[in-house]
CSV table of N, CA and C in Angstrom, one decimal:
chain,number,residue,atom,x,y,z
B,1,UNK,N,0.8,-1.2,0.0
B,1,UNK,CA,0.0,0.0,0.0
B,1,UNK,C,0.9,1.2,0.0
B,2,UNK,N,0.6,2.4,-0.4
B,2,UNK,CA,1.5,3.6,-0.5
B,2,UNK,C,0.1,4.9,-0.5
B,3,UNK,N,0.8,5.7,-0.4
B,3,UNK,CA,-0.1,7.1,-0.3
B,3,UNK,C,0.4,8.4,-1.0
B,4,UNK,N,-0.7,9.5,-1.3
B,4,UNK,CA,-1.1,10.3,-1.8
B,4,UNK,C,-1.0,11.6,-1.4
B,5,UNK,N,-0.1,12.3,-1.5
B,5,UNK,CA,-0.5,13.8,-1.0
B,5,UNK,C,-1.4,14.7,-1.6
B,6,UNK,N,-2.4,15.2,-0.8
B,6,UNK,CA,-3.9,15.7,-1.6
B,6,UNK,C,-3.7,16.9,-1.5
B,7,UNK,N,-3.0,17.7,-0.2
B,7,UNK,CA,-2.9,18.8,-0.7
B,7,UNK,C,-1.8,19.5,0.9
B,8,UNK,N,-1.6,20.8,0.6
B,8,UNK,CA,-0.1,21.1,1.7
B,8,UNK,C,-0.2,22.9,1.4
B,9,UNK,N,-1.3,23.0,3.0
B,9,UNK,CA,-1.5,24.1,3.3
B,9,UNK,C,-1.2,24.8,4.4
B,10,UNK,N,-1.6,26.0,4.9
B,10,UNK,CA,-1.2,26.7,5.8
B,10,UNK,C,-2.3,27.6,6.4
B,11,UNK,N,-2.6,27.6,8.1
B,11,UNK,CA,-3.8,28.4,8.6
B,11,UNK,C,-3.3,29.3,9.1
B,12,UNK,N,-1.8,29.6,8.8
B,12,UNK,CA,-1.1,30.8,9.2
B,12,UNK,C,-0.8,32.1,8.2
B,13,UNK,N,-0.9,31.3,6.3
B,13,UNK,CA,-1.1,32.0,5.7
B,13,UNK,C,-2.3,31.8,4.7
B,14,UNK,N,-2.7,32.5,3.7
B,14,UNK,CA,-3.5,32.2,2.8
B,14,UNK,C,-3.2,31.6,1.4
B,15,UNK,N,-2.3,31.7,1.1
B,15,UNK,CA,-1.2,31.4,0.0
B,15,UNK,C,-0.3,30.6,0.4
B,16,UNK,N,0.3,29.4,0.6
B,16,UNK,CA,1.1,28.7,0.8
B,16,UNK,C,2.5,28.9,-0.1
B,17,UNK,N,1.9,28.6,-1.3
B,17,UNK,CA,2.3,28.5,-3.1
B,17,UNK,C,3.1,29.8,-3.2
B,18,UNK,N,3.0,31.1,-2.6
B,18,UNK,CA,3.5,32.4,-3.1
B,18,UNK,C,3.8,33.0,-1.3
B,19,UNK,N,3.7,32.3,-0.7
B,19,UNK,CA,4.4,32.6,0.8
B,19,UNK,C,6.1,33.1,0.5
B,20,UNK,N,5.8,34.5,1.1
B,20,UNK,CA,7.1,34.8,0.7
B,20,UNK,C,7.6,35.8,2.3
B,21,UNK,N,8.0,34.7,2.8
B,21,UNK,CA,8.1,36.1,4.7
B,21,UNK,C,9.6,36.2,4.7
B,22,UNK,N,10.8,36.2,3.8
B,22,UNK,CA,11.7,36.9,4.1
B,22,UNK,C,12.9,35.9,5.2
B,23,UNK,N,13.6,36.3,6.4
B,23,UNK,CA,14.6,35.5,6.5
B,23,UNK,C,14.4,34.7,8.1
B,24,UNK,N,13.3,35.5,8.6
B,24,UNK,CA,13.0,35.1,10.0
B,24,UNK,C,11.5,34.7,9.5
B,25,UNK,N,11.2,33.4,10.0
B,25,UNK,CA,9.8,32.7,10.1
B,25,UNK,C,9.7,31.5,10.7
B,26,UNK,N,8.4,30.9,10.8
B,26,UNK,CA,7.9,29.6,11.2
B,26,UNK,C,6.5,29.9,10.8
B,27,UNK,N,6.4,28.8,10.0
B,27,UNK,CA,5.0,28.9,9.7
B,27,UNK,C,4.1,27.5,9.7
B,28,UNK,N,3.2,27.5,10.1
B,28,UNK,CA,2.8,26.6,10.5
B,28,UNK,C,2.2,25.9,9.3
B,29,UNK,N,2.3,24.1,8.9
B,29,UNK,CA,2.1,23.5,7.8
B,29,UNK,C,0.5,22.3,7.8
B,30,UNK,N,-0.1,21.8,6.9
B,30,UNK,CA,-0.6,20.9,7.3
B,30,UNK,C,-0.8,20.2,5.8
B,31,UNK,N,-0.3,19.3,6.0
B,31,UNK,CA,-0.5,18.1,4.7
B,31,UNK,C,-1.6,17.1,4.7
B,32,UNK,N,-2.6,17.1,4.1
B,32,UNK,CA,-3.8,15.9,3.5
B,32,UNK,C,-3.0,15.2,3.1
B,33,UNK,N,-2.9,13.9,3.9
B,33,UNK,CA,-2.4,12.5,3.1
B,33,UNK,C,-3.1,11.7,3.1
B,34,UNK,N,-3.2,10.7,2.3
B,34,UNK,CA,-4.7,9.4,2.5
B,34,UNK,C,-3.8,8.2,1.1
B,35,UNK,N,-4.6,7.0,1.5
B,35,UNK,CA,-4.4,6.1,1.0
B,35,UNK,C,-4.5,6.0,-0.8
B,36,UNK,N,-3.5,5.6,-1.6
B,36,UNK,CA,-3.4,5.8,-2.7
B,36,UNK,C,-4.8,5.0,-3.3
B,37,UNK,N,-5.2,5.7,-4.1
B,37,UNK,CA,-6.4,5.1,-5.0
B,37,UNK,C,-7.8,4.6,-4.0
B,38,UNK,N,-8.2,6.0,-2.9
B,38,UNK,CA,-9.1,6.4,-1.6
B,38,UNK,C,-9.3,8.1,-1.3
B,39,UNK,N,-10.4,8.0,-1.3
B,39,UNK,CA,-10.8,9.2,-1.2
B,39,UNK,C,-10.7,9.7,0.0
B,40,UNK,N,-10.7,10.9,-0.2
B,40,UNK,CA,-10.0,11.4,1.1
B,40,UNK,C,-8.7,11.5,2.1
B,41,UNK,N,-8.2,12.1,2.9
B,41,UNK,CA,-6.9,12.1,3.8
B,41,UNK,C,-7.0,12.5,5.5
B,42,UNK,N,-6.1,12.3,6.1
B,42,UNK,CA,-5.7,12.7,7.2
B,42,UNK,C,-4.7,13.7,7.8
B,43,UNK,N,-4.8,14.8,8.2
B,43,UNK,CA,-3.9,15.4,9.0
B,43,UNK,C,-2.7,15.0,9.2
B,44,UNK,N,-1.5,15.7,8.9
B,44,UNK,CA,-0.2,15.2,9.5
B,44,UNK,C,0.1,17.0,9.6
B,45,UNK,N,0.4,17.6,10.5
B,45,UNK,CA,0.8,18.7,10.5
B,45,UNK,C,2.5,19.2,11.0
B,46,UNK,N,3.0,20.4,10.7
B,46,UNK,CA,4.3,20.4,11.0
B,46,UNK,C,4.8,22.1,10.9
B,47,UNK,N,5.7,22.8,11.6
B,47,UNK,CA,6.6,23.8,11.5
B,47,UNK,C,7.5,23.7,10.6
B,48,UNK,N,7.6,24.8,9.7
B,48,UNK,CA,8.8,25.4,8.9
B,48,UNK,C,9.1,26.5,9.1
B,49,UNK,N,10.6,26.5,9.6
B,49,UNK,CA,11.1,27.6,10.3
B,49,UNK,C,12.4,28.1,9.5
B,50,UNK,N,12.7,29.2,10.0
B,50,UNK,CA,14.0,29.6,9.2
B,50,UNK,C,14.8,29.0,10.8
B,51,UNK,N,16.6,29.2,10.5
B,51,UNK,CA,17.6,28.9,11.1
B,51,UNK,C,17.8,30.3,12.1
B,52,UNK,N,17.2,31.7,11.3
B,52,UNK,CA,17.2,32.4,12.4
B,52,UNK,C,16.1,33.1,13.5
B,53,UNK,N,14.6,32.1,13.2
B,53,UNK,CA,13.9,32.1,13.8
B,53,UNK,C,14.4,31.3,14.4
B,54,UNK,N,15.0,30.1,14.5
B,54,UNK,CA,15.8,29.0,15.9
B,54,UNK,C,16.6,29.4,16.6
B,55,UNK,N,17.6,30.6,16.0
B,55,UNK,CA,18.4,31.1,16.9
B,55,UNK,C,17.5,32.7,17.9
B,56,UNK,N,16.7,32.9,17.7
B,56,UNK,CA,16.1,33.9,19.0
B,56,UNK,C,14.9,33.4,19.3
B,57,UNK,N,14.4,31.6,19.0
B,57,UNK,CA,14.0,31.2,19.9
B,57,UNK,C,15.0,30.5,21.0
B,58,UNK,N,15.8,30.1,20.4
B,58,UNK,CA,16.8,29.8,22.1
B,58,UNK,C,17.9,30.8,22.2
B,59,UNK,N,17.3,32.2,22.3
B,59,UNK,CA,17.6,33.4,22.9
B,59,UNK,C,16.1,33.5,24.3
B,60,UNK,N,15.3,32.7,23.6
B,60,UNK,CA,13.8,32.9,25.1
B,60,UNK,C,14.3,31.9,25.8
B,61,UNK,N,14.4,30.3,25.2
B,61,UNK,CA,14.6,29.2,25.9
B,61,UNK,C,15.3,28.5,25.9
B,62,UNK,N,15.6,28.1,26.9
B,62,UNK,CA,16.8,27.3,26.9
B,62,UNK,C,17.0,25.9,25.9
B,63,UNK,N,16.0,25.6,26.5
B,63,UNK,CA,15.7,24.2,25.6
B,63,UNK,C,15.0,24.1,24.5
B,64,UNK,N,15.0,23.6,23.4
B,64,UNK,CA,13.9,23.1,21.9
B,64,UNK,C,13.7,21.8,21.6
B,65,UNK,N,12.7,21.3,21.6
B,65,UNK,CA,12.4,20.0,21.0
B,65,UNK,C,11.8,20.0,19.5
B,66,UNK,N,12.7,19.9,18.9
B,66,UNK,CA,11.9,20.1,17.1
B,66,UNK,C,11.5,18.5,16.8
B,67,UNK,N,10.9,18.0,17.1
B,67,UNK,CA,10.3,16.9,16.4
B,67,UNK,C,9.7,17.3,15.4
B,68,UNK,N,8.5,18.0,15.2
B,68,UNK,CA,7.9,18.0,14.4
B,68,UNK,C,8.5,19.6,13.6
B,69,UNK,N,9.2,19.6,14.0
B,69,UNK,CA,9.9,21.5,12.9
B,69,UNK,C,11.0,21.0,11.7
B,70,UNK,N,10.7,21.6,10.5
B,70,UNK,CA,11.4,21.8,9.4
B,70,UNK,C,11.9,22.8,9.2
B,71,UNK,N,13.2,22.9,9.2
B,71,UNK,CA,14.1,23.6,8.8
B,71,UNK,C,14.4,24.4,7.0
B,72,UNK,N,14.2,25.7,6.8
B,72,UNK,CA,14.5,25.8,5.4
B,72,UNK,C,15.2,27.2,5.7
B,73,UNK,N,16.6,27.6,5.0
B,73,UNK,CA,17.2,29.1,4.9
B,73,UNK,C,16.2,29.9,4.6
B,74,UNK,N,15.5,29.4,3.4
B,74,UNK,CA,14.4,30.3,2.8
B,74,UNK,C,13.0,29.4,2.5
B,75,UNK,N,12.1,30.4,2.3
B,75,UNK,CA,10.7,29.2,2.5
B,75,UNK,C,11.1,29.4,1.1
B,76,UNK,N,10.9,27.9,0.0
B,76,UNK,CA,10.5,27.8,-0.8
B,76,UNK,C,9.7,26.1,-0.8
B,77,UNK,N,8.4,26.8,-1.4
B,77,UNK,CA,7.3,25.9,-1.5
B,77,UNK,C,7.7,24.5,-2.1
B,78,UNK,N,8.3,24.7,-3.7
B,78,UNK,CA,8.4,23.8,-4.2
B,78,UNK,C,9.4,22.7,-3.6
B,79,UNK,N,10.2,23.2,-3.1
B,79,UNK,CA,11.3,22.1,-2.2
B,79,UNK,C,10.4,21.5,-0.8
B,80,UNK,N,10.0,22.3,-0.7
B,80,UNK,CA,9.3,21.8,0.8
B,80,UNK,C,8.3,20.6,0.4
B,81,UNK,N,7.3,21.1,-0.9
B,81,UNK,CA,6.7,20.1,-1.5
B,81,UNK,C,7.1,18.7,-2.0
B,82,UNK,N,8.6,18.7,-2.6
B,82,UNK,CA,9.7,17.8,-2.8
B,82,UNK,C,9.8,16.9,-1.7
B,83,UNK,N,10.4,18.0,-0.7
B,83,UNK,CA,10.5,17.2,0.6
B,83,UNK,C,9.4,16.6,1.1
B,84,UNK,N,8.2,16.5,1.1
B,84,UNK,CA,7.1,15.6,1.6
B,84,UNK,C,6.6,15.0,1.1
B,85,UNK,N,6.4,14.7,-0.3
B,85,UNK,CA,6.6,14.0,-1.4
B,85,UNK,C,7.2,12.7,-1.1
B,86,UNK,N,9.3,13.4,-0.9
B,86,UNK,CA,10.0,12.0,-1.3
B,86,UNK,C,9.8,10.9,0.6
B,87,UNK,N,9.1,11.3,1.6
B,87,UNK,CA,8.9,11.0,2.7
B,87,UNK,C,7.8,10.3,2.6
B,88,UNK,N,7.2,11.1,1.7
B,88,UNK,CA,5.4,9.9,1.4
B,88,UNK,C,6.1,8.7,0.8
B,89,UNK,N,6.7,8.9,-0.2
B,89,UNK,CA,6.8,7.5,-1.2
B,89,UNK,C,7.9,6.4,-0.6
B,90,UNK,N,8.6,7.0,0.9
B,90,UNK,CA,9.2,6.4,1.5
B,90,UNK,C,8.8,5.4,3.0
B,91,UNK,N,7.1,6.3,3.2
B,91,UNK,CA,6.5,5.5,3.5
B,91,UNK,C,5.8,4.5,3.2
B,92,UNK,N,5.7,3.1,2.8
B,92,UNK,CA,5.3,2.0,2.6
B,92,UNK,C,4.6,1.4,4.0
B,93,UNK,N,3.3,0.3,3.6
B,93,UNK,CA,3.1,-0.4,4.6
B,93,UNK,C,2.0,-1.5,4.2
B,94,UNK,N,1.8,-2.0,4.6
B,94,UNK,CA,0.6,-3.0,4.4
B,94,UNK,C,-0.7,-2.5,4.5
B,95,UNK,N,-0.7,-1.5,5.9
B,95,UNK,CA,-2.0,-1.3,6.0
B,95,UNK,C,-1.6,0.6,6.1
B,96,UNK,N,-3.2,1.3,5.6
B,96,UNK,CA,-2.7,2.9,6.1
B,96,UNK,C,-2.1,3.5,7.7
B,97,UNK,N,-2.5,2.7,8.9
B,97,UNK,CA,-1.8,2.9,9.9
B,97,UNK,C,-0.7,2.5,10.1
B,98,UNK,N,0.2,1.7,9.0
B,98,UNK,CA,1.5,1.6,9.3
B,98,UNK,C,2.5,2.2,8.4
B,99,UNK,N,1.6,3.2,7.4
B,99,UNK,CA,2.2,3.9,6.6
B,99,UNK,C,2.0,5.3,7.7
B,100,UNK,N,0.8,5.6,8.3
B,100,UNK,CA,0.7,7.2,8.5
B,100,UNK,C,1.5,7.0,10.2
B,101,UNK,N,1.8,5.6,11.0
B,101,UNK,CA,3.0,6.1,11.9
B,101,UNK,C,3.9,6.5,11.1
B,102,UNK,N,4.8,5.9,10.2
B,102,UNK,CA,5.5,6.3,9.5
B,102,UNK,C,5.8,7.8,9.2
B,103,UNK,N,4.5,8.0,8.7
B,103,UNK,CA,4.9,9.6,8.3
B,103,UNK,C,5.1,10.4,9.6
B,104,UNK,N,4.1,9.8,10.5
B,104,UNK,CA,4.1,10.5,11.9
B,104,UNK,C,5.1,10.5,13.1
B,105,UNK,N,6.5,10.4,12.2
B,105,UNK,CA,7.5,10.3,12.7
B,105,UNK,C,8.6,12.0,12.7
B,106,UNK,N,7.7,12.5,11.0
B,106,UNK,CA,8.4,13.4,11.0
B,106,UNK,C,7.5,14.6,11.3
B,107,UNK,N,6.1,14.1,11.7
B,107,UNK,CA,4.5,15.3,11.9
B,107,UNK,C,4.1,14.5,12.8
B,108,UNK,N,3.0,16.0,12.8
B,108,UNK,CA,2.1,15.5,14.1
B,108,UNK,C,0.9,14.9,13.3
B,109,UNK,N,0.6,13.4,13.7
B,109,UNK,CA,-0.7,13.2,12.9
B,109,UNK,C,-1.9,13.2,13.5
B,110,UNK,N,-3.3,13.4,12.6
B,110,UNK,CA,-4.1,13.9,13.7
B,110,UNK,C,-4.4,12.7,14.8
B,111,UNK,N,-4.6,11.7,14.4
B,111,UNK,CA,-5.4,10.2,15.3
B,111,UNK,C,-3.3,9.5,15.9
B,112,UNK,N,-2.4,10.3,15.6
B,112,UNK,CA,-1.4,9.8,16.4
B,112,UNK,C,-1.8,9.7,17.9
B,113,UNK,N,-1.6,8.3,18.6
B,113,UNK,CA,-1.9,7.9,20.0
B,113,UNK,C,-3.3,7.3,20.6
B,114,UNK,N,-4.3,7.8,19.2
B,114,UNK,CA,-5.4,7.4,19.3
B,114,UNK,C,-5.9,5.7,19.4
B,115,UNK,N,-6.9,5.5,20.1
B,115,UNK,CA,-7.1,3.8,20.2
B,115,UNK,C,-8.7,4.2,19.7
B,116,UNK,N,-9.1,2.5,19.4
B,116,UNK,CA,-10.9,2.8,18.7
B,116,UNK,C,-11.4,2.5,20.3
B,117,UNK,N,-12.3,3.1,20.3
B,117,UNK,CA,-13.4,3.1,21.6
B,117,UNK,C,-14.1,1.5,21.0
B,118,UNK,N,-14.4,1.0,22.4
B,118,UNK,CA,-15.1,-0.2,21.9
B,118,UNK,C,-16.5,-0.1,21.9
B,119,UNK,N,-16.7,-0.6,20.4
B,119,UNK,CA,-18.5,-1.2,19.8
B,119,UNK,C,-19.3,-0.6,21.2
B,120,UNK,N,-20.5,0.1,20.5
B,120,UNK,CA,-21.5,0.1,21.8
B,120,UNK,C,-22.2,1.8,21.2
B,121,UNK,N,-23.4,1.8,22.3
B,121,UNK,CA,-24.1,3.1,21.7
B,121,UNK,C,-23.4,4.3,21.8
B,122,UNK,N,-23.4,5.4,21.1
B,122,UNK,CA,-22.6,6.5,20.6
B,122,UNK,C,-23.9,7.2,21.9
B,123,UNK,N,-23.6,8.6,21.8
B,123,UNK,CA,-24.6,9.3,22.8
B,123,UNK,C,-25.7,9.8,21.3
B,124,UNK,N,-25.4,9.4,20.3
B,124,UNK,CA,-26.4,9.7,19.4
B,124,UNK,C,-27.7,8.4,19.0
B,125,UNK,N,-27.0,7.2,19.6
B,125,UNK,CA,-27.9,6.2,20.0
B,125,UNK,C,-26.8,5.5,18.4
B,126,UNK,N,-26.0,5.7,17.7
B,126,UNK,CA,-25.0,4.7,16.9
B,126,UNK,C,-24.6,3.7,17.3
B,127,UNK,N,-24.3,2.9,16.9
B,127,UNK,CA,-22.9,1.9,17.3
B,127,UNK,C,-22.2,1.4,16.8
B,128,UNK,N,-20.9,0.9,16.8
B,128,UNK,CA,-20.0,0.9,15.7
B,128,UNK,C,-19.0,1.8,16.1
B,129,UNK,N,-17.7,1.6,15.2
B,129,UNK,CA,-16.4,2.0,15.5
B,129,UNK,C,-16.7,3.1,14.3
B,130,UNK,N,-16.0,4.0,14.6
B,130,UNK,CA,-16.4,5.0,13.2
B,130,UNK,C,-15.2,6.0,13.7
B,131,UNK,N,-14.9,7.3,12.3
B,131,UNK,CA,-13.7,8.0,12.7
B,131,UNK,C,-14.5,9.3,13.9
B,132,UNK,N,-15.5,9.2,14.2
B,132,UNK,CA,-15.8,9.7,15.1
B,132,UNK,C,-15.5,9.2,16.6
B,133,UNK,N,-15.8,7.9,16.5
B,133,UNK,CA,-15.7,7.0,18.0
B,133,UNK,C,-14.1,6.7,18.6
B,134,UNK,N,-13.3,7.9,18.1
B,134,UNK,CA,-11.8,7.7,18.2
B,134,UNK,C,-11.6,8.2,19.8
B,135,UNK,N,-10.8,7.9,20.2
B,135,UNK,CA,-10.6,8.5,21.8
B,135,UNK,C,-9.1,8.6,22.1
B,136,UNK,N,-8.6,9.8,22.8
B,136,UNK,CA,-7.2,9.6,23.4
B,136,UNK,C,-7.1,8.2,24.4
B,137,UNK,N,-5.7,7.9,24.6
B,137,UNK,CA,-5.6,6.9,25.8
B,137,UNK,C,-6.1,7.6,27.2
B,138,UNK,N,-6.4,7.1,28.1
B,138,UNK,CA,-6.1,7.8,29.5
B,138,UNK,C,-4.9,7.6,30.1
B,139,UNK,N,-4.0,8.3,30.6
B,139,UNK,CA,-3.0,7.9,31.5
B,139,UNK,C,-3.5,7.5,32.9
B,140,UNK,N,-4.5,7.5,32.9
B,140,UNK,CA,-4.9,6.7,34.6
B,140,UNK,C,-4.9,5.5,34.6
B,141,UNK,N,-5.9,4.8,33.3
B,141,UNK,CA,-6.3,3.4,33.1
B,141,UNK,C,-5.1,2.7,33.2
C-alpha cells in the first residue's frame, strides 16, 4: 500500500504556493495525506522555520524539541513540497496505519496515540467503530 499527498497548506497563511516572509519565520504547515487510489486524507501537521527564527527562539529558551519542525534558509514551496513527497513514497506499509505512523515520525498526525473506543451506543444512540468513535488513551487506566 502507498499514499497520496492531496494537498499542503497553511492556517497561518493564505497562500502557501506564493508565501514569501523573508529570512525570520515559522510557519505553521498541514498536509492531506490518504491512501493511494481512496478518497480522502488525514492530517499530518508540522513547523517550517528559518535557522534564524531557531536562533532567537533559544535566545527565550533554553531548551527546543523540534520533532515536528522543518528547517529551510528560505521558504521555498516547491522544495518543501519535494520534501514531503519523497517522505510519502518512503513511506510503505501493508495497512494505512502503518504507513501514517511512519509519516508521523516526521508530523504531528491527527489520530497519532489514538485507540478505537469499543463497539457500543454512541450518545447519538449509533454503534460501531467510526472515525468519530476515536478516543485519546487515559494515562490513569
Amino acid at each position: 500500500m502507498q499514499a497520496d499527498l492531496r494537498s499542503l497548506t497553511s492556517t497561518d497563511v493564505d497562500d502557501l504556493r506564493s508565501y514569501a516572509p523573508g529570512t525570520n519565520f515559522c510557519v505553521a504547515v498541514t498536509a492531506i495525506i490518504g491512501p493511494r487510489h481512496s478518497p480522502g486524507g488525514e492530517m499530518f501537521q508540522f513547523l517550517v522555520c528559518s535557522p534564524s527564527w531557531l536562533a532567537d527562539e533559544l535566545e527565550r529558551n533554553e531548551v527546543i524539541c523540534p520533532q515536528t519542525y522543518m528547517f529551510m534558509a528560505s521558504f521555498n514551496y516547491a522544495a518543501l513540497e519535494r520534501f514531503v513527497l519523497k517522505r510519502i513514497a518512503h513511506a510503505t506499509g501493508e495497512t494505512w496505519r502503518e504507513i501514517a505512523t511512519k509519516l508521523a515520525r516526521w508530523s504531528d498526525w491527527e489520530f497519532e496515540g489514538y485507540v478505537a473506543a469499543r463497539p457500543g451506543p454512541s450518545s447519538d444512540g449509533a454503534t460501531g467503530v467510526g472515525a468519530a468513535s476515536f478516543r485519546k488513551p487515559n494515562p490513569a487506566q
